[in-house]
Short mmCIF file of C-alpha atoms in Angstrom, two decimals:
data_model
loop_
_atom_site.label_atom_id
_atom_site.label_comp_id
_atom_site.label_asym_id
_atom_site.label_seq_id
_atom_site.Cartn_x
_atom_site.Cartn_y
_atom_site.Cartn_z
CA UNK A 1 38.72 0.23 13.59
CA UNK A 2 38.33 3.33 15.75
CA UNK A 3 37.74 2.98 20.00
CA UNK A 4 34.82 5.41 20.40
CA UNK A 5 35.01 5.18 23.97
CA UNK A 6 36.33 1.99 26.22
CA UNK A 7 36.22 1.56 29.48
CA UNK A 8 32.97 3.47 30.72
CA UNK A 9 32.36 2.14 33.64
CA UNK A 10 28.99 2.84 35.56
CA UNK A 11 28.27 0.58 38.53
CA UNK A 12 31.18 -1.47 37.71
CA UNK A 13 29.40 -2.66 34.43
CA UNK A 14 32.26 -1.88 31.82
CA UNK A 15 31.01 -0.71 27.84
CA UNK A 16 33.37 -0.85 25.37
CA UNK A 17 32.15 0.43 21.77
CA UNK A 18 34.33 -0.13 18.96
CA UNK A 19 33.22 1.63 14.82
CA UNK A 20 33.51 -1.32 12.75
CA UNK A 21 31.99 0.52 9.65
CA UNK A 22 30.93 4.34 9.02
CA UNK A 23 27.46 3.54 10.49
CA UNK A 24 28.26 0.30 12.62
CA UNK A 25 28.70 0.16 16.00
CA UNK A 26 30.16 -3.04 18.46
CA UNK A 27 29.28 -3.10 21.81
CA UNK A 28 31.06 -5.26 24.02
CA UNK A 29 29.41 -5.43 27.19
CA UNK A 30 30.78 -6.94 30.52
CA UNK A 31 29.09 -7.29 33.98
CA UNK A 32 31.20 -8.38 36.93
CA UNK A 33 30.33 -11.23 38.53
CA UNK A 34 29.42 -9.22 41.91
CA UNK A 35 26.49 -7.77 40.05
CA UNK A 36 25.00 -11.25 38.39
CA UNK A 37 25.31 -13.02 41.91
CA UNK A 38 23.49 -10.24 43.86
CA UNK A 39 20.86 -9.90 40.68
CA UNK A 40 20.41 -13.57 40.91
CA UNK A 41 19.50 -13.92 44.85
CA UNK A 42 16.94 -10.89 43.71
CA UNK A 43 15.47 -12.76 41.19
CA UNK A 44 15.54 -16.06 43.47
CA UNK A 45 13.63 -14.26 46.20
CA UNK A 46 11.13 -12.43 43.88
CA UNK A 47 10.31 -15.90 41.81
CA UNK A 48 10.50 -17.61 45.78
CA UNK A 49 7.39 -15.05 47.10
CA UNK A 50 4.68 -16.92 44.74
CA UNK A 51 6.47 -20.00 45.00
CA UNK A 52 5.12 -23.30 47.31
CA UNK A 53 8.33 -24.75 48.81
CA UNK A 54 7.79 -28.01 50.56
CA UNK A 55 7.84 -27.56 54.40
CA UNK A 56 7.99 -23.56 54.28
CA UNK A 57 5.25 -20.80 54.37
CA UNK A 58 5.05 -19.05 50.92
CA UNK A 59 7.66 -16.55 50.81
CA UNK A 60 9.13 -18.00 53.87
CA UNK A 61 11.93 -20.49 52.48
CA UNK A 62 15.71 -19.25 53.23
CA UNK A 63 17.62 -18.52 49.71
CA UNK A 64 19.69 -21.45 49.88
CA UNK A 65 16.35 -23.64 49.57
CA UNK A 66 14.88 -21.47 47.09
CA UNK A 67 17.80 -22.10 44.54
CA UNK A 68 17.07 -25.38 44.52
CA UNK A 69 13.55 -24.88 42.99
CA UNK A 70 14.20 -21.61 41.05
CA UNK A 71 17.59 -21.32 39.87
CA UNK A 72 16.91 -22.36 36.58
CA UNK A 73 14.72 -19.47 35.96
CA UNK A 74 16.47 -17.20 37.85
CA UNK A 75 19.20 -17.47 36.01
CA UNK A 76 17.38 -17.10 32.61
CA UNK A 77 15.78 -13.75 33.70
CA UNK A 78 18.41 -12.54 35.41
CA UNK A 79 20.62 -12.71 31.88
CA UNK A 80 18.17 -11.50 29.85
CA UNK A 81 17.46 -8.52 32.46
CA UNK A 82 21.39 -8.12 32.25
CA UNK A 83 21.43 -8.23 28.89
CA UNK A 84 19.41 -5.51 27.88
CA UNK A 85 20.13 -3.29 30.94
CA UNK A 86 24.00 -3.50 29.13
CA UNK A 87 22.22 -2.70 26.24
CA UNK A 88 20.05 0.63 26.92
CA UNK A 89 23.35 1.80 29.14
CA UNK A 90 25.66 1.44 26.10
CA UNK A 91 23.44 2.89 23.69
CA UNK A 92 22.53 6.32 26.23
CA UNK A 93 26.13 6.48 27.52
CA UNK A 94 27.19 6.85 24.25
CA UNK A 95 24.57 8.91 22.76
CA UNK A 96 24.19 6.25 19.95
CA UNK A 97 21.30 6.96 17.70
CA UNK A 98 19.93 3.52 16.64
CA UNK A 99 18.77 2.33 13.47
CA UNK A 100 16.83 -1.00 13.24
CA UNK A 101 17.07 -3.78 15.42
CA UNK A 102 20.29 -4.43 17.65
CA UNK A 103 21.88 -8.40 17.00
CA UNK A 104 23.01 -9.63 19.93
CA UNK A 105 25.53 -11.93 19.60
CA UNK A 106 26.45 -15.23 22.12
CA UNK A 107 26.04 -14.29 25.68
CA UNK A 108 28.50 -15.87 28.00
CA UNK A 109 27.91 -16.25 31.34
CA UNK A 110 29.58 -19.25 33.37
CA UNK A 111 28.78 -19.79 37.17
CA UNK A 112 30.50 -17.76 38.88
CA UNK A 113 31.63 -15.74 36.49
CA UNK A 114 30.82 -12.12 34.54
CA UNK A 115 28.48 -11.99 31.82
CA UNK A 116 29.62 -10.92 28.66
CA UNK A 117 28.28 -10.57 25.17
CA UNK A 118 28.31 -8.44 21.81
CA UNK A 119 25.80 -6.02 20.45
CA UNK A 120 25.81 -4.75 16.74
CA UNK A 121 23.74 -1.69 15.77
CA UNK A 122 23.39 0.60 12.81
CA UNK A 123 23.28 4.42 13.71
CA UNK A 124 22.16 7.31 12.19
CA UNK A 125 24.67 9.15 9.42
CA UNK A 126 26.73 12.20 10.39
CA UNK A 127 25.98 14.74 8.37
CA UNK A 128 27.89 18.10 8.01
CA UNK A 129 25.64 21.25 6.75
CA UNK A 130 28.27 23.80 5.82
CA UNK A 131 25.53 26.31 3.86
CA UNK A 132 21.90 25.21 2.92
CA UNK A 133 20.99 28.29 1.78
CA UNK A 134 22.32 27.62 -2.44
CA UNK A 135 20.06 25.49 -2.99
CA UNK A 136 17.22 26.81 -5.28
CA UNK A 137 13.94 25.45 -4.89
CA UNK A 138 10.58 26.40 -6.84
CA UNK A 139 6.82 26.56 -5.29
CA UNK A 140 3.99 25.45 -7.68
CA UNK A 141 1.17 27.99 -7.59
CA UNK A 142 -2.00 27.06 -6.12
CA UNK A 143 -4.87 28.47 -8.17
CA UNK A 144 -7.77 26.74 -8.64
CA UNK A 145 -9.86 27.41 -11.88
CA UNK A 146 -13.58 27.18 -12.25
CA UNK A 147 -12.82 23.53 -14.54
CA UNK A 148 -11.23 21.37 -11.27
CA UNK A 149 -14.68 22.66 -9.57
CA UNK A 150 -16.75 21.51 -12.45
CA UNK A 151 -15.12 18.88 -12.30
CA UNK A 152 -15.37 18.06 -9.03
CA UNK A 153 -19.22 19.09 -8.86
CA UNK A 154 -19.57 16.14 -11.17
CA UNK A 155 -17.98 13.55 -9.35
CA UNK A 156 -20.21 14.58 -6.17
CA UNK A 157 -23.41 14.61 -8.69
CA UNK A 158 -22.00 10.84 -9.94
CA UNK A 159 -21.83 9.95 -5.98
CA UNK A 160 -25.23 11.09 -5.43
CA UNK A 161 -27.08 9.12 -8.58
CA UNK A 162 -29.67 6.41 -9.17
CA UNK A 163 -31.48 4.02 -10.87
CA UNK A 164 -35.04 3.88 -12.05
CA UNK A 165 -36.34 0.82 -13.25
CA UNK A 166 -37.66 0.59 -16.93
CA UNK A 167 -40.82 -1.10 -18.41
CA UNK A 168 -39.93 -4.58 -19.69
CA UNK A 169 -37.73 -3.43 -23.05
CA UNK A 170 -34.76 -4.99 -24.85
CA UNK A 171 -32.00 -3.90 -23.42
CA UNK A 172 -29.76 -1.31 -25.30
CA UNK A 173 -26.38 0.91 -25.27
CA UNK A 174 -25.99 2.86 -21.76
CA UNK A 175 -28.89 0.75 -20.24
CA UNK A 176 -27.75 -1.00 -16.75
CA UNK A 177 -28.93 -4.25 -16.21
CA UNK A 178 -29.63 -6.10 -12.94
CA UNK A 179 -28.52 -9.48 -13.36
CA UNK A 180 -27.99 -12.88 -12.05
CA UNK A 181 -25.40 -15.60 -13.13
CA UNK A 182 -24.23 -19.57 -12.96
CA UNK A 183 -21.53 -21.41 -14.39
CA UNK A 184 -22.49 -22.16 -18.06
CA UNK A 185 -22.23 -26.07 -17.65
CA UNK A 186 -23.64 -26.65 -14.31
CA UNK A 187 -27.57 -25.39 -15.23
CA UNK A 188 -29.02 -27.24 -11.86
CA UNK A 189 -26.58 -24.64 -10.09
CA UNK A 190 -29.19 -21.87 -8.25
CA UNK A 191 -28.57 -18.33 -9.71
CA UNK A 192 -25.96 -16.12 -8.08
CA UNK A 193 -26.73 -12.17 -7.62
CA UNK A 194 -24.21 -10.22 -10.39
CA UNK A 195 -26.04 -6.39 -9.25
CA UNK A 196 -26.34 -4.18 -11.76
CA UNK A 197 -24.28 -4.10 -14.93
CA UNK A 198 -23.39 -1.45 -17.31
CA UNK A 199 -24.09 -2.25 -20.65
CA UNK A 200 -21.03 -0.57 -22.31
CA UNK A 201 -21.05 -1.28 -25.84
CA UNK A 202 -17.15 0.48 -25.96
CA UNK A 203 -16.24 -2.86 -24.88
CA UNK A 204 -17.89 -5.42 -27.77
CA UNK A 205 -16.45 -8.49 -25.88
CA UNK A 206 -17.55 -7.52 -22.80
CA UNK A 207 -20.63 -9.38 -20.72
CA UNK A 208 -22.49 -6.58 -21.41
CA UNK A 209 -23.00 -6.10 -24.96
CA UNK A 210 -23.15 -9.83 -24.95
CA UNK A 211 -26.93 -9.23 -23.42
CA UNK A 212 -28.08 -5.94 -25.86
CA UNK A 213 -31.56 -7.16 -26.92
CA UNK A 214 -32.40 -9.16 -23.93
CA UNK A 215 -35.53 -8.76 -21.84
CA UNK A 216 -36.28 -9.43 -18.26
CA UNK A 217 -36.80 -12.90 -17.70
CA UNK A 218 -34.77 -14.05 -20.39
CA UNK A 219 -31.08 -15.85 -19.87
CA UNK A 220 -28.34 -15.87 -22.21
CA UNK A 221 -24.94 -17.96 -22.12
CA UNK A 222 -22.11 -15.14 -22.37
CA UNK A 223 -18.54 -15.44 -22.51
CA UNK A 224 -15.93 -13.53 -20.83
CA UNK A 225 -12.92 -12.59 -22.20
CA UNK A 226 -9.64 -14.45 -22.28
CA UNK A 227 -7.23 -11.68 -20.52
CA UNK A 228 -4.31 -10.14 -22.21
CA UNK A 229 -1.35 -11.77 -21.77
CA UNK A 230 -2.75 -15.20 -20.55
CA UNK A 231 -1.87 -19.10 -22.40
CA UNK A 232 -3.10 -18.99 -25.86
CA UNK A 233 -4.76 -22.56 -25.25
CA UNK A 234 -7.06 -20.85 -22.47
CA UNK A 235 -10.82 -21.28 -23.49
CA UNK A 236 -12.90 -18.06 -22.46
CA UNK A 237 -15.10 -18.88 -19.46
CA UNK A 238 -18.76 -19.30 -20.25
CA UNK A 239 -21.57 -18.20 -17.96
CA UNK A 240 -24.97 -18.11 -18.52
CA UNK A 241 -26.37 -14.61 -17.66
CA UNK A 242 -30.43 -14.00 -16.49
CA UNK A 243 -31.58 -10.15 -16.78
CA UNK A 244 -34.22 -9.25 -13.98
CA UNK A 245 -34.62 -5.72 -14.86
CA UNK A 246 -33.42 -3.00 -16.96
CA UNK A 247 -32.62 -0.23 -15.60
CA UNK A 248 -32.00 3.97 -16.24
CA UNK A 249 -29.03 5.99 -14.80
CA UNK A 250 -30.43 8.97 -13.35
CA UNK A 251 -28.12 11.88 -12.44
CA UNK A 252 -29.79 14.17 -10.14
CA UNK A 253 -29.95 18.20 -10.87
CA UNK A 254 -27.29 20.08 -9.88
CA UNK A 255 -29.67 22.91 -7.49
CA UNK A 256 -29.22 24.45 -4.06
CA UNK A 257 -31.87 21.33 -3.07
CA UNK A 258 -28.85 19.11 -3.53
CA UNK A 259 -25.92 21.14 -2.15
CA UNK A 260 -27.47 20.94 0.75
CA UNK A 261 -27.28 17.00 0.92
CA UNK A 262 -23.33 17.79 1.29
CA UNK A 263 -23.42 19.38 4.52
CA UNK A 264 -24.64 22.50 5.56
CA UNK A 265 -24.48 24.38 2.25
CA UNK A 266 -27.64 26.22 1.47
CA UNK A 267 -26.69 26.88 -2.48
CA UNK A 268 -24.73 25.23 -4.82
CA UNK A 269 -22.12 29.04 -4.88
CA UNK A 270 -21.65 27.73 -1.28
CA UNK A 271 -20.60 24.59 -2.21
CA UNK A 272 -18.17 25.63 -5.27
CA UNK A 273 -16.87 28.16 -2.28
CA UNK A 274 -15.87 25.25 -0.13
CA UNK A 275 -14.71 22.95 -2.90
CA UNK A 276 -12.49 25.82 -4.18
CA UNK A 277 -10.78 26.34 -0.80
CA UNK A 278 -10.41 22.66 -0.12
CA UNK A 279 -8.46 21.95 -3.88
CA UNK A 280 -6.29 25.21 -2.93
CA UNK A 281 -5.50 23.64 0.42
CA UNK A 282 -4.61 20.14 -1.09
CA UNK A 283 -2.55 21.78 -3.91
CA UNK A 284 -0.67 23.74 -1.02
CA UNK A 285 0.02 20.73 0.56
CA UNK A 286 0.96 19.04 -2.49
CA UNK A 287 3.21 22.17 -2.92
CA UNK A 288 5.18 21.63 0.32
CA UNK A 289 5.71 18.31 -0.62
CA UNK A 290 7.31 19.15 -3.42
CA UNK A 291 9.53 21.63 -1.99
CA UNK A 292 10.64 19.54 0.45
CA UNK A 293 11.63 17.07 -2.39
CA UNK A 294 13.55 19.57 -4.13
CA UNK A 295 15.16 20.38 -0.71
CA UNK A 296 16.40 16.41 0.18
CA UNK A 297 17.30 15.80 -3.69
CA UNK A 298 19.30 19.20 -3.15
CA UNK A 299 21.38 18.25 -0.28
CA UNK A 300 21.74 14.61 -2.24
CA UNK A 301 23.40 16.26 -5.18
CA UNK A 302 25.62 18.34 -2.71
CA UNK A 303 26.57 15.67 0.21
CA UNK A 304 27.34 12.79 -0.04
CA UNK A 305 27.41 10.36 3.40
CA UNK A 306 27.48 6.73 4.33
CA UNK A 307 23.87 5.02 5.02
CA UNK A 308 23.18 2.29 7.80
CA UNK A 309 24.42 -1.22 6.47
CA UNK A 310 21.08 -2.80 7.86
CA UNK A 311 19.46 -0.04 5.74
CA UNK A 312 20.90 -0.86 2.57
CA UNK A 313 20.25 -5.11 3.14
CA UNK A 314 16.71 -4.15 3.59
CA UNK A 315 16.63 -1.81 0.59
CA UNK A 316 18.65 -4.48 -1.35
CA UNK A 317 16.10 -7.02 -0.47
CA UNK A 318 13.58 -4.80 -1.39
CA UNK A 319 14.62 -4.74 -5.16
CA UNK A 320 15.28 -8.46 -5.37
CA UNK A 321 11.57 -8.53 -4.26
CA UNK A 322 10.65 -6.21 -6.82
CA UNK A 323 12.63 -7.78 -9.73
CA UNK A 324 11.40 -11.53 -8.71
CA UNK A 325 7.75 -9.77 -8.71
CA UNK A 326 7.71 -8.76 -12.59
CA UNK A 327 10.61 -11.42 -13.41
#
């Protein structure tokens, strides 16, 4: 173990910090017993001022009377006062960079006597730059084509859609259905609001081309699907499904009308303007990101250094998590 400084003494309080591992730090800490009597009597009088002694004006009692009411809690704030003052001196006296928590260990402080304990911390790694200038990094470009607007036109146009009710009609493919539901074996149950359902015929299990051919008014008992992966003994769940309406997707024209429901755009070229320069500022900042990937995985495959042992418990129970997750 290496002394990285002992003996620093600053109002008497002595701060002795020891390297126990490459990014460990032990503090012992040790406050005379001058300093814990006189913080004591402070922290009898301040607790006395709001205190009612028996026979004295608030405020009024001499000390010696006052430690007979207060000690007690004087003497737990004045050691936990101690204790962290000790602390904060170590860490800026020694210009310790902390990671995590600090673990204080047993504090000892006997009447009469100093108060001592031991800190452990984690600091930050030392690392030595000699020449950052080989490593080779690569910017993506930035250019947007006409396609990621398109596309992103779309997805606005989706946002912006709505649904007409049909005349009373079977339901078919690519109709949506509003709908209502109850457990399939409790028919006294009132009817629950589902909203509106796609009826998807991609999926032919699914609830909803379970109910192609119904009309309003009419209730049908559907079955969802047993998920992938579940007990092969589990019995699909039955519900019993009532269509209220049917109901057309409508997609509303793409026009300088409805740019201008996206701000102040009058014409949908404004609009492709702005979505072009905000995809060209998210792909820059995706850019950076990378770079500044390649930059850290760089100086990874170049340095090598030793990380905080509180950093690599936490990581370390961050996998067991992980692997007890999908285990």
């Amino acid at each position: 173990m290496t002394i990285i400084r002992i003996n620093r003494r600053l109002k008497m309080t002595t701060i002795e910090v020891k390297e126990t591992q490459p990014c460990r730090r032990e503090m012992t800490i040790q406050v005379p017993a001058e300093i814990m009597e006189k913080e004591l009597e402070s922290a009898c009088l301040k607790l006395g001022r709001g205190r009612r002694i028996p026979g004295f004006r608030p405020g009024k009692a001499p000390l010696k009377i006052l430690k007979k009411y207060v000690m007690e809690e004087a003497r737990s704030d004045t050691m936990k006062e101690q204790v962290w003052a000790g602390y904060l001196e170590g860490v800026k006296e020694n210009d310790l960079k902390i990671v995590g928590d600090p673990v204080f260990g047993e504090v000892n402080w006997p009447k009469g006597g100093d108060l001592q304990l031991g800190v452990t911390v984690d600091i930050r790694p030392s690392i030595k730059v000699d020449n950052y200038r080989g490593i080779n990094i690569k910017r993506k470009k930035n250019e947007v084509d006409d396609k990621e607007i398109d596309q992103t036109l779309d997805d606005l146009q989706e946002r912006s859609v709505s649904y007409e009710t049909e005349d009373a009609r079977p339901l078919v493919g690519g109709d949506w259905a509003l709908v209502s539901y109850r457990p399939g074996n409790k028919p006294d149950q009132e009817w629950t609001d589902g909203g509106l359902l796609e009826i998807d015929l991609s999926q032919p299990d699914g609830i909803g081309a379970q109910m192609v051919g119904m009309e309003p008014g009419q209730t049908r008992m559907a079955k969802i699907p047993v998920p992938e992966g579940a007990k092969q003994d589990t019995d699909p769940e039955e519900f019993e499904v009532r269509l209220q309406e049917v109901k057309k997707k409508v997609l509303p024209e793409i026009n300088d009308e409805w740019a201008k429901t996206w701000g102040e755009f009058p014409s949908v070229a404004e609009l492709r303007e702005q979505i072009r320069k905000d995809i060209a500022m998210r792909k820059d900042l995706e850019a950076k990101r990378e770079m500044e990937s390649q930059i850290v995985e760089g100086f990874l495959k170049k340095y090598s250094f030793d990380l905080p042992p509180a950093l690599l418990d936490s990581l370390a129970q961050e996998h067991l998590k992980d692997l007890n997750r999908y285990a």
